[in-house]
GROMACS .gro file of C-alpha atoms in nm:
model
  461
    1MET     CA    1   1.610   0.503   0.282
    2SER     CA    2   1.648   0.316   0.576
    3ARG     CA    3   1.380   0.204   0.801
    4SER     CA    4   1.540   0.344   1.096
    5THR     CA    5   1.507   0.670   1.252
    6THR     CA    6   1.673   0.958   1.390
    7THR     CA    7   1.580   1.131   1.707
    8SER     CA    8   1.559   1.437   1.541
    9ALA     CA    9   1.296   1.332   1.246
   10ALA     CA   10   1.127   1.111   1.532
   11ALA     CA   11   0.986   1.406   1.714
   12PRO     CA   12   0.815   1.597   1.441
   13ARG     CA   13   0.680   1.266   1.238
   14ARG     CA   14   0.487   1.145   1.651
   15ALA     CA   15   0.323   1.492   1.600
   16ARG     CA   16   0.231   1.479   1.253
   17TRP     CA   17   0.134   1.133   1.312
   18THR     CA   18  -0.057   1.253   1.628
   19ALA     CA   19  -0.270   1.535   1.428
   20LEU     CA   20  -0.335   1.270   1.099
   21VAL     CA   21  -0.515   0.986   1.385
   22ALA     CA   22  -0.732   1.235   1.510
   23GLY     CA   23  -0.829   1.387   1.145
   24VAL     CA   24  -0.842   1.056   1.063
   25ALA     CA   25  -1.079   0.924   1.339
   26ALA     CA   26  -1.320   1.278   1.340
   27ALA     CA   27  -1.385   1.173   0.953
   28LEU     CA   28  -1.445   0.789   0.998
   29LEU     CA   29  -1.714   0.898   1.273
   30LEU     CA   30  -1.904   1.095   0.996
   31VAL     CA   31  -1.860   0.804   0.777
   32THR     CA   32  -1.962   0.532   0.963
   33THR     CA   33  -2.254   0.714   1.129
   34GLY     CA   34  -2.359   0.776   0.800
   35VAL     CA   35  -2.338   1.163   0.769
   36THR     CA   36  -2.178   1.218   0.413
   37ALA     CA   37  -2.091   1.535   0.267
   38THR     CA   38  -2.282   1.431  -0.043
   39GLU     CA   39  -2.598   1.216  -0.028
   40ARG     CA   40  -2.566   0.903  -0.293
   41PRO     CA   41  -2.697   0.996  -0.627
   42ALA     CA   42  -3.013   0.893  -0.706
   43PHE     CA   43  -3.063   0.707  -1.019
   44ALA     CA   44  -3.337   0.786  -1.278
   45VAL     CA   45  -3.555   0.468  -1.277
   46THR     CA   46  -3.801   0.495  -1.575
   47TYR     CA   47  -3.738   0.595  -1.935
   48PRO     CA   48  -3.961   0.711  -2.185
   49SER     CA   49  -4.027   0.394  -2.434
   50TRP     CA   50  -4.029   0.356  -2.796
   51ASP     CA   51  -4.419   0.371  -2.803
   52ASP     CA   52  -4.368   0.733  -2.578
   53VAL     CA   53  -4.136   0.861  -2.827
   54LEU     CA   54  -4.316   0.714  -3.144
   55ASP     CA   55  -4.653   0.903  -3.044
   56ALA     CA   56  -4.517   1.193  -2.940
   57ARG     CA   57  -4.420   1.246  -3.295
   58LYS     CA   58  -4.743   1.268  -3.414
   59ASN     CA   59  -4.770   1.671  -3.319
   60VAL     CA   60  -4.512   1.948  -3.304
   61SER     CA   61  -4.569   2.074  -2.924
   62GLY     CA   62  -4.585   1.718  -2.812
   63ALA     CA   63  -4.246   1.600  -2.990
   64LYS     CA   64  -4.094   1.897  -2.855
   65ALA     CA   65  -4.229   1.818  -2.484
   66LYS     CA   66  -4.106   1.470  -2.499
   67ALA     CA   67  -3.738   1.574  -2.585
   68ASP     CA   68  -3.733   1.802  -2.353
   69GLU     CA   69  -3.828   1.566  -2.078
   70ILE     CA   70  -3.564   1.325  -2.217
   71ARG     CA   71  -3.245   1.651  -2.216
   72ALA     CA   72  -3.366   1.621  -1.822
   73LEU     CA   73  -3.289   1.255  -1.798
   74ILE     CA   74  -2.987   1.270  -1.963
   75GLN     CA   75  -2.913   1.554  -1.738
   76GLN     CA   76  -2.981   1.405  -1.431
   77LEU     CA   77  -2.750   1.084  -1.532
   78ALA     CA   78  -2.494   1.347  -1.601
   79ASP     CA   79  -2.515   1.462  -1.227
   80ALA     CA   80  -2.638   1.089  -1.065
   81SER     CA   81  -2.290   1.007  -1.214
   82ALA     CA   82  -2.018   1.344  -1.118
   83ALA     CA   83  -2.252   1.306  -0.770
   84ALA     CA   84  -2.121   0.923  -0.755
   85GLN     CA   85  -1.777   0.970  -0.872
   86ALA     CA   86  -1.737   1.310  -0.642
   87GLU     CA   87  -1.828   1.062  -0.344
   88ALA     CA   88  -1.547   0.760  -0.480
   89GLN     CA   89  -1.310   1.024  -0.448
   90ARG     CA   90  -1.377   1.162  -0.132
   91LEU     CA   91  -1.465   0.854   0.027
   92GLY     CA   92  -1.110   0.700  -0.117
   93THR     CA   93  -0.923   1.004  -0.005
   94LEU     CA   94  -1.045   0.903   0.323
   95PHE     CA   95  -0.965   0.497   0.285
   96GLU     CA   96  -0.553   0.670   0.191
   97GLU     CA   97  -0.543   0.910   0.526
   98ALA     CA   98  -0.697   0.626   0.730
   99GLN     CA   99  -0.435   0.346   0.601
  100LEU     CA  100  -0.163   0.625   0.615
  101ALA     CA  101  -0.241   0.671   1.008
  102PHE     CA  102  -0.213   0.237   1.028
  103ASP     CA  103   0.057   0.221   0.845
  104GLU     CA  104   0.249   0.447   1.055
  105ALA     CA  105   0.104   0.332   1.372
  106SER     CA  106   0.236  -0.024   1.256
  107PHE     CA  107   0.546   0.096   1.201
  108GLN     CA  108   0.590   0.255   1.561
  109ALA     CA  109   0.460  -0.010   1.698
  110ASP     CA  110   0.690  -0.266   1.572
  111GLU     CA  111   0.990  -0.012   1.602
  112LEU     CA  112   0.931  -0.033   1.994
  113GLN     CA  113   0.833  -0.413   1.982
  114ARG     CA  114   1.250  -0.435   1.824
  115LYS     CA  115   1.310  -0.209   2.025
  116SER     CA  116   1.155  -0.352   2.424
  117ASP     CA  117   1.331  -0.656   2.297
  118GLU     CA  118   1.734  -0.566   2.276
  119ALA     CA  119   1.594  -0.385   2.596
  120ALA     CA  120   1.503  -0.692   2.763
  121ALA     CA  121   1.773  -0.915   2.613
  122LYS     CA  122   2.038  -0.589   2.789
  123ALA     CA  123   1.876  -0.617   3.108
  124GLU     CA  124   1.884  -0.998   3.111
  125GLU     CA  125   2.273  -0.954   3.038
  126SER     CA  126   2.335  -0.689   3.293
  127ARG     CA  127   2.107  -0.915   3.566
  128LEU     CA  128   2.346  -1.206   3.507
  129ARG     CA  129   2.627  -1.009   3.519
  130ALA     CA  130   2.559  -0.943   3.873
  131GLY     CA  131   2.440  -1.239   3.955
  132GLN     CA  132   2.803  -1.392   3.877
  133PHE     CA  133   2.982  -1.102   4.032
  134VAL     CA  134   2.821  -1.164   4.359
  135ALA     CA  135   2.881  -1.561   4.318
  136GLU     CA  136   3.221  -1.468   4.222
  137LEU     CA  137   3.302  -1.238   4.499
  138SER     CA  138   3.095  -1.517   4.731
  139ARG     CA  139   3.349  -1.788   4.588
  140ALA     CA  140   3.645  -1.540   4.698
  141GLY     CA  141   3.507  -1.578   5.057
  142GLY     CA  142   3.401  -1.270   5.228
  143ALA     CA  143   3.628  -1.247   5.501
  144ASP     CA  144   3.576  -1.067   5.873
  145LEU     CA  145   3.802  -0.771   5.819
  146SER     CA  146   3.683  -0.660   6.157
  147ALA     CA  147   3.795  -1.019   6.299
  148SER     CA  148   4.159  -0.980   6.148
  149LEU     CA  149   4.211  -0.665   6.342
  150PHE     CA  150   4.088  -0.786   6.686
  151THR     CA  151   4.295  -1.103   6.605
  152ASN     CA  152   4.600  -0.985   6.452
  153PRO     CA  153   4.675  -0.623   6.528
  154ASP     CA  154   5.045  -0.651   6.344
  155GLN     CA  155   4.848  -0.671   6.057
  156ALA     CA  156   4.625  -0.342   6.079
  157GLU     CA  157   4.798  -0.188   5.796
  158SER     CA  158   4.744  -0.438   5.569
  159LEU     CA  159   4.376  -0.469   5.667
  160LEU     CA  160   4.315  -0.138   5.612
  161SER     CA  161   4.414  -0.140   5.283
  162ARG     CA  162   4.227  -0.461   5.236
  163LEU     CA  163   3.965  -0.266   5.368
  164GLY     CA  164   3.988   0.021   5.108
  165TYR     CA  165   3.992  -0.244   4.841
  166ALA     CA  166   3.674  -0.369   4.964
  167SER     CA  167   3.513  -0.044   4.973
  168LYS     CA  168   3.635   0.004   4.562
  169ILE     CA  169   3.463  -0.363   4.500
  170SER     CA  170   3.142  -0.237   4.714
  171GLU     CA  171   3.138   0.101   4.460
  172GLN     CA  172   3.197  -0.155   4.188
  173ALA     CA  173   2.871  -0.376   4.287
  174GLU     CA  174   2.634  -0.067   4.346
  175GLY     CA  175   2.708   0.051   3.982
  176ILE     CA  176   2.668  -0.301   3.810
  177TYR     CA  177   2.345  -0.316   4.047
  178ASP     CA  178   2.245   0.024   3.915
  179ALA     CA  179   2.338  -0.017   3.554
  180ALA     CA  180   2.097  -0.346   3.555
  181MET     CA  181   1.820  -0.163   3.712
  182ARG     CA  182   1.807   0.123   3.438
  183ASP     CA  183   1.839  -0.212   3.217
  184GLN     CA  184   1.474  -0.312   3.376
  185GLN     CA  185   1.348   0.031   3.363
  186THR     CA  186   1.454   0.077   3.043
  187ALA     CA  187   1.319  -0.258   2.903
  188GLN     CA  188   0.974  -0.201   3.149
  189SER     CA  189   0.942   0.143   2.967
  190PHE     CA  190   0.985   0.053   2.588
  191ALA     CA  191   0.746  -0.331   2.686
  192ASP     CA  192   0.498  -0.048   2.810
  193GLN     CA  193   0.520   0.202   2.501
  194ALA     CA  194   0.539  -0.094   2.296
  195VAL     CA  195   0.154  -0.266   2.437
  196VAL     CA  196  -0.020   0.141   2.395
  197ALA     CA  197   0.129   0.166   2.035
  198LYS     CA  198  -0.021  -0.171   1.969
  199GLN     CA  199  -0.404  -0.078   2.097
  200LYS     CA  200  -0.333   0.236   1.869
  201ARG     CA  201  -0.286   0.035   1.614
  202GLU     CA  202  -0.543  -0.193   1.621
  203GLU     CA  203  -0.788   0.109   1.654
  204LEU     CA  204  -0.682   0.221   1.336
  205ARG     CA  205  -0.671  -0.115   1.146
  206ILE     CA  206  -1.054  -0.146   1.237
  207ALA     CA  207  -1.112   0.255   1.133
  208ALA     CA  208  -0.886   0.150   0.800
  209GLU     CA  209  -1.133  -0.156   0.736
  210ALA     CA  210  -1.438   0.057   0.812
  211ALA     CA  211  -1.288   0.356   0.577
  212PHE     CA  212  -1.231   0.060   0.275
  213GLN     CA  213  -1.579  -0.066   0.318
  214GLN     CA  214  -1.688   0.271   0.255
  215ALA     CA  215  -1.447   0.353   0.007
  216GLN     CA  216  -1.523  -0.011  -0.222
  217GLU     CA  217  -1.906   0.062  -0.217
  218ALA     CA  218  -1.853   0.413  -0.326
  219ALA     CA  219  -1.611   0.315  -0.594
  220ALA     CA  220  -1.857   0.042  -0.716
  221ALA     CA  221  -2.138   0.265  -0.703
  222ALA     CA  222  -1.908   0.524  -0.951
  223ALA     CA  223  -1.885   0.275  -1.150
  224ALA     CA  224  -2.226   0.121  -1.179
  225ALA     CA  225  -2.342   0.523  -1.203
  226VAL     CA  226  -2.124   0.572  -1.535
  227ALA     CA  227  -2.196   0.288  -1.737
  228ALA     CA  228  -2.600   0.368  -1.647
  229GLU     CA  229  -2.519   0.726  -1.843
  230GLU     CA  230  -2.312   0.557  -2.126
  231GLU     CA  231  -2.613   0.229  -2.200
  232ASN     CA  232  -2.864   0.489  -2.103
  233LYS     CA  233  -2.755   0.809  -2.294
  234ARG     CA  234  -2.706   0.655  -2.628
  235ARG     CA  235  -3.066   0.532  -2.648
  236LEU     CA  236  -3.200   0.885  -2.495
  237GLU     CA  237  -2.998   1.082  -2.771
  238VAL     CA  238  -3.114   0.859  -3.023
  239GLN     CA  239  -3.522   0.881  -2.904
  240ILE     CA  240  -3.456   1.271  -2.946
  241GLN     CA  241  -3.359   1.263  -3.324
  242VAL     CA  242  -3.647   1.058  -3.373
  243LEU     CA  243  -3.866   1.333  -3.231
  244GLU     CA  244  -3.662   1.620  -3.368
  245GLU     CA  245  -3.532   1.480  -3.697
  246ASP     CA  246  -3.769   1.284  -3.849
  247LEU     CA  247  -3.505   1.014  -3.812
  248VAL     CA  248  -3.701   0.674  -3.883
  249ILE     CA  249  -3.591   0.376  -3.625
  250THR     CA  250  -3.795   0.145  -3.442
  251GLU     CA  251  -3.733  -0.003  -3.089
  252ALA     CA  252  -3.588  -0.363  -3.264
  253GLU     CA  253  -3.373  -0.142  -3.526
  254TYR     CA  254  -3.196   0.010  -3.252
  255GLN     CA  255  -3.122  -0.276  -3.074
  256GLU     CA  256  -2.956  -0.467  -3.347
  257GLY     CA  257  -2.708  -0.123  -3.409
  258GLU     CA  258  -2.653  -0.192  -3.021
  259ARG     CA  259  -2.524  -0.567  -3.075
  260LYS     CA  260  -2.297  -0.449  -3.360
  261ARG     CA  261  -2.186  -0.181  -3.189
  262LYS     CA  262  -2.082  -0.381  -2.885
  263GLU     CA  263  -1.944  -0.656  -3.106
  264GLU     CA  264  -1.735  -0.414  -3.255
  265GLU     CA  265  -1.618  -0.284  -2.894
  266ALA     CA  266  -1.529  -0.645  -2.866
  267ARG     CA  267  -1.326  -0.660  -3.113
  268ARG     CA  268  -1.128  -0.361  -3.052
  269LYS     CA  269  -1.120  -0.409  -2.673
  270ALA     CA  270  -0.936  -0.748  -2.766
  271ALA     CA  271  -0.717  -0.634  -3.070
  272GLU     CA  272  -0.585  -0.386  -2.723
  273GLU     CA  273  -0.554  -0.642  -2.464
  274ALA     CA  274  -0.388  -0.789  -2.727
  275ARG     CA  275  -0.153  -0.535  -2.811
  276LEU     CA  276  -0.050  -0.485  -2.432
  277ARG     CA  277   0.046  -0.900  -2.391
  278GLU     CA  278   0.298  -0.827  -2.724
  279GLU     CA  279   0.414  -0.472  -2.515
  280ARG     CA  280   0.497  -0.648  -2.236
  281ARG     CA  281   0.642  -0.923  -2.417
  282ARG     CA  282   0.872  -0.752  -2.568
  283ALA     CA  283   0.945  -0.528  -2.250
  284ALA     CA  284   1.009  -0.916  -2.062
  285GLU     CA  285   1.262  -1.018  -2.335
  286ALA     CA  286   1.412  -0.698  -2.318
  287ALA     CA  287   1.480  -0.675  -1.942
  288ALA     CA  288   1.604  -1.064  -1.968
  289ALA     CA  289   1.863  -0.946  -2.256
  290ALA     CA  290   1.974  -0.637  -2.049
  291GLU     CA  291   2.027  -0.872  -1.761
  292ALA     CA  292   2.201  -1.166  -1.929
  293ALA     CA  293   2.430  -0.929  -2.068
  294ALA     CA  294   2.508  -0.754  -1.693
  295ALA     CA  295   2.558  -1.097  -1.565
  296ALA     CA  296   2.795  -1.193  -1.882
  297GLU     CA  297   2.991  -0.845  -1.810
  298ALA     CA  298   3.016  -0.933  -1.411
  299ALA     CA  299   3.144  -1.326  -1.520
  300ALA     CA  300   3.378  -1.168  -1.748
  301ARG     CA  301   3.477  -0.870  -1.476
  302ALA     CA  302   3.490  -1.158  -1.224
  303ALA     CA  303   3.677  -1.420  -1.408
  304GLN     CA  304   3.960  -1.130  -1.566
  305ASN     CA  305   4.043  -1.031  -1.179
  306ALA     CA  306   4.079  -1.412  -1.076
  307GLY     CA  307   4.295  -1.435  -1.366
  308SER     CA  308   4.129  -1.733  -1.481
  309SER     CA  309   3.755  -1.843  -1.643
  310SER     CA  310   3.651  -1.979  -1.334
  311GLY     CA  311   3.375  -1.761  -1.094
  312GLY     CA  312   3.109  -1.678  -1.302
  313GLY     CA  313   2.807  -1.612  -1.111
  314GLY     CA  314   2.431  -1.618  -1.190
  315GLY     CA  315   2.158  -1.391  -1.233
  316GLY     CA  316   1.889  -1.290  -1.117
  317GLY     CA  317   1.567  -1.381  -1.296
  318GLY     CA  318   1.291  -1.183  -1.292
  319GLY     CA  319   0.957  -1.253  -1.446
  320GLY     CA  320   0.943  -1.292  -1.826
  321GLY     CA  321   0.592  -1.243  -2.011
  322ALA     CA  322   0.476  -1.558  -1.852
  323PRO     CA  323   0.474  -1.580  -1.491
  324ALA     CA  324   0.788  -1.739  -1.275
  325ALA     CA  325   0.699  -2.125  -1.133
  326SER     CA  326   0.627  -1.954  -0.823
  327GLY     CA  327   0.340  -1.856  -0.996
  328TRP     CA  328   0.400  -1.446  -0.950
  329ALA     CA  329   0.453  -1.215  -1.210
  330GLN     CA  330   0.649  -0.935  -1.286
  331PRO     CA  331   0.362  -0.612  -1.244
  332ALA     CA  332   0.512  -0.347  -1.436
  333TYR     CA  333   0.879  -0.341  -1.625
  334GLY     CA  334   1.157  -0.022  -1.562
  335TRP     CA  335   1.384   0.051  -1.276
  336ILE     CA  336   1.372   0.138  -0.932
  337SER     CA  337   1.294   0.447  -0.866
  338SER     CA  338   1.182   0.382  -0.446
  339HIS     CA  339   1.251   0.187  -0.226
  340TYR     CA  340   0.962   0.092   0.093
  341GLY     CA  341   1.069   0.259   0.355
  342TYR     CA  342   1.088   0.680   0.540
  343ARG     CA  343   1.172   0.900   0.255
  344ILE     CA  344   1.119   1.237   0.223
  345HIS     CA  345   0.860   1.336   0.006
  346PRO     CA  346   0.915   1.401  -0.375
  347VAL     CA  347   0.599   1.586  -0.371
  348TYR     CA  348   0.471   1.687  -0.060
  349GLY     CA  349   0.857   1.748   0.089
  350THR     CA  350   0.762   1.589   0.393
  351TYR     CA  351   0.914   1.271   0.543
  352ARG     CA  352   0.716   0.981   0.579
  353LEU     CA  353   0.644   0.640   0.539
  354HIS     CA  354   0.640   0.503   0.165
  355THR     CA  355   0.465   0.154   0.182
  356GLY     CA  356   0.600  -0.042  -0.172
  357THR     CA  357   0.824   0.004  -0.426
  358ASP     CA  358   0.852   0.239  -0.692
  359VAL     CA  359   0.887   0.075  -1.066
  360ALA     CA  360   0.941   0.372  -1.339
  361ALA     CA  361   0.786   0.350  -1.651
  362SER     CA  362   0.606   0.447  -1.946
  363CYS     CA  363   0.293   0.685  -1.876
  364GLY     CA  364   0.039   0.425  -2.091
  365GLN     CA  365   0.266   0.086  -2.049
  366PRO     CA  366   0.088  -0.208  -1.938
  367ILE     CA  367   0.029  -0.321  -1.555
  368ALA     CA  368  -0.035  -0.686  -1.516
  369ALA     CA  369  -0.121  -0.880  -1.164
  370ALA     CA  370   0.185  -0.973  -0.919
  371ALA     CA  371  -0.054  -1.342  -0.881
  372GLY     CA  372  -0.387  -1.499  -0.939
  373GLY     CA  373  -0.682  -1.330  -0.732
  374THR     CA  374  -0.986  -1.119  -0.681
  375VAL     CA  375  -1.028  -0.723  -0.741
  376THR     CA  376  -1.132  -0.620  -0.446
  377TYR     CA  377  -1.063  -0.206  -0.488
  378ALA     CA  378  -1.085  -0.036  -0.771
  379GLY     CA  379  -1.113   0.382  -0.768
  380TRP     CA  380  -0.955   0.663  -0.682
  381ASN     CA  381  -0.744   0.652  -0.327
  382GLY     CA  382  -0.659   1.001  -0.263
  383THR     CA  383  -0.264   1.064  -0.300
  384TYR     CA  384  -0.245   0.693  -0.465
  385GLY     CA  385  -0.445   0.876  -0.762
  386ASN     CA  386  -0.629   0.555  -0.960
  387PHE     CA  387  -0.515   0.218  -0.775
  388VAL     CA  388  -0.596  -0.143  -0.768
  389MET     CA  389  -0.613  -0.415  -0.478
  390ILE     CA  390  -0.596  -0.726  -0.576
  391ASN     CA  391  -0.682  -0.987  -0.275
  392HIS     CA  392  -0.508  -1.316  -0.340
  393GLY     CA  393  -0.640  -1.480  -0.017
  394ASN     CA  394  -0.491  -1.584   0.334
  395GLY     CA  395  -0.463  -1.236   0.417
  396LEU     CA  396  -0.227  -1.143   0.110
  397THR     CA  397  -0.281  -0.843  -0.103
  398THR     CA  398  -0.094  -0.660  -0.359
  399GLY     CA  399  -0.215  -0.265  -0.428
  400TYR     CA  400  -0.091  -0.077  -0.742
  401ALA     CA  401  -0.102   0.298  -0.744
  402HIS     CA  402  -0.126   0.585  -0.988
  403ILE     CA  403  -0.277   0.432  -1.298
  404SER     CA  404  -0.315   0.679  -1.585
  405ASN     CA  405  -0.676   0.829  -1.613
  406GLY     CA  406  -0.907   0.548  -1.785
  407GLY     CA  407  -0.645   0.339  -1.730
  408ILE     CA  408  -0.791   0.096  -1.504
  409ARG     CA  409  -0.863  -0.204  -1.737
  410VAL     CA  410  -1.085  -0.427  -1.404
  411ASP     CA  411  -1.429  -0.427  -1.209
  412PHE     CA  412  -1.406  -0.465  -0.860
  413GLY     CA  413  -1.526  -0.875  -0.736
  414GLN     CA  414  -1.322  -0.939  -1.123
  415SER     CA  415  -1.083  -1.283  -1.079
  416VAL     CA  416  -0.719  -1.232  -1.265
  417SER     CA  417  -0.439  -1.408  -1.317
  418ALA     CA  418  -0.057  -1.390  -1.291
  419GLY     CA  419  -0.001  -1.151  -1.546
  420GLN     CA  420  -0.310  -1.052  -1.744
  421THR     CA  421  -0.288  -0.702  -1.805
  422ILE     CA  422  -0.517  -0.482  -1.525
  423ALA     CA  423  -0.411  -0.130  -1.568
  424LEU     CA  424  -0.181   0.116  -1.709
  425VAL     CA  425   0.092   0.335  -1.554
  426GLY     CA  426  -0.006   0.684  -1.536
  427THR     CA  427   0.087   0.989  -1.261
  428THR     CA  428  -0.224   1.037  -1.133
  429GLY     CA  429  -0.259   1.103  -0.735
  430ALA     CA  430   0.043   1.260  -0.505
  431SER     CA  431   0.348   1.190  -0.807
  432ASN     CA  432   0.595   1.344  -1.015
  433GLY     CA  433   0.630   1.138  -1.257
  434CYS     CA  434   0.548   0.807  -1.506
  435HIS     CA  435   0.549   0.524  -1.201
  436LEU     CA  436   0.418   0.222  -1.038
  437HIS     CA  437   0.380   0.255  -0.717
  438PHE     CA  438   0.336  -0.134  -0.639
  439GLU     CA  439   0.274  -0.267  -0.304
  440VAL     CA  440   0.263  -0.577  -0.061
  441ARG     CA  441   0.019  -0.651   0.245
  442THR     CA  442  -0.044  -0.951   0.503
  443ASN     CA  443  -0.275  -0.914   0.677
  444GLY     CA  444  -0.294  -0.509   0.583
  445ASN     CA  445   0.050  -0.445   0.701
  446ALA     CA  446   0.265  -0.312   0.435
  447ILE     CA  447   0.620  -0.506   0.375
  448ASP     CA  448   0.870  -0.439   0.150
  449PRO     CA  449   0.772  -0.589  -0.162
  450ALA     CA  450   1.067  -0.628  -0.328
  451PRO     CA  451   1.232  -0.944  -0.119
  452PHE     CA  452   0.934  -1.050  -0.097
  453MET     CA  453   0.885  -1.113  -0.499
  454ALA     CA  454   1.250  -1.191  -0.491
  455ALA     CA  455   1.173  -1.493  -0.271
  456ARG     CA  456   0.891  -1.590  -0.555
  457GLY     CA  457   1.172  -1.538  -0.824
  458VAL     CA  458   1.032  -1.208  -1.000
  459TYR     CA  459   1.304  -0.952  -0.904
  460LEU     CA  460   1.151  -0.552  -0.935
  461GLY     CA  461   1.246  -0.324  -1.174
   0.00000   0.00000   0.00000
C-alpha cells in the first residue's frame, strides 16, 4: 500500500496514535520506576548434594522427606521459569507497543517535514512571482493618471479607460500578494507542526529505548530461568529415583551420563543445522532457477516483440545459498505477501503502518541472518510474536518476527554471520499464516527493506 494517506484515514489514525502514546507512556512509567505486575522470580540457590541423598536413603522416613524436599525444589524451578517467561512476554509486549508508537510518530514527523518543504518551496515561488509582477509594473512606468487628466482633458475618455485597466491590475496585484501570504502561512504552519512532531518523536524514541532495555533484560532472564530449570530438573529427578526406586548411582556416574547426553545433543544439533543449511541451499537453487526461467521468458518475449534477437534483459539475482558480494544474504525464500507502508492490518482490520516486508514461506523453513552482527534481542515481542533482532553496527539493525514456538536458534549476545540460520518461520503473534516479517532500521527508524536489500544485491521474495 502506498505511504501516502488520505484525509479520511488520517483523522482516525491520529486519534488511535494519540491514545496509543498515552497508554505507552503510562505503562512505561511503571516499567522505568520499577513497579511491575510481577516481581522478578527468585531462583533456588541451594540444592541437595549427592551425599545428602545417599545419607537420606539409610531410612524410609529420611528418604521420603528428602524426596518431598526435592519435588518442592523442582516445582520452584518450574514456577520461577514460568514467572520469568510471563514477565518477558509482558515487557516484550510493552516494547512492541512503544516501538509502534515511535514508528507512527516518526512517519508523521517525516510526512510533516515533507509537506513543510513542499509548502516552503511553493511560498518561495509565490514570493518570486509577486516580486516579478511588481518589477514588470515598474518597468512599464506607472503614469500619473491625474496629471494626464489636467494636461490633456481631451484624452479623458481614454485615460478613464486606462484607469479601469489600472484598477484591474491593482486587483490582480492584491490577488498575487494574498496568494503569496497564504502560501507563506501554510509553510509556517507545516514547519511548526513538524517541530512539534519531531519533539514527540524524540520523546517516544527515548520511551521505546527504555522499553527495549527492559524487554531485553527480561528475555535474557527468562532464557536463564528455562536453562536453570532444564539443567537442575534432570539431576533432581535422578536423585528422587535414587531415593524411591533404589537406584544405585554415584555423582561421578551421573556426571558421566550427562557428558554423554550433552555430546549426543550437540551431534543432534549439528545434524539439524546441516539439514537446515541443505534446505536453504535447495531453496536458493530453486529460486535462482525460477528467476533464470522468468528472465529467459522475458527476454524471449522482448525479442519476439522487437522482431529480432536483440534486447534481452538482465535479471535480479538475489542471494543464493551464500551471501552476495555485499556481505548480505536472503533472510528467507518465498514470495512477498505484504510490502512496507500503511495497510489494513490482516488480523485487526485497522489502518496502520507496516514496518517491514512479509515473505510468505512454509512454517519450519529456516530464517537466516541478513548480515553479520550481534543478537540484541531474542524472545517475545507482542504482536511480532517470537522475535530476533540483530545489530550490524553503525546504527543498523534487522528484525525477524513471527518465529515459530521453539524456533529461535540464537541467544542474546551471540555473534552471527550472514546466511547463518537464526530461527524457523512460524506464525506467532498477530499473524494469519506462516511467514517472515523482515524489517530494517537505521538509528531506530524503520525503512523499506526491499530497496535497501536490492541495493546490496539481495532481492526479497
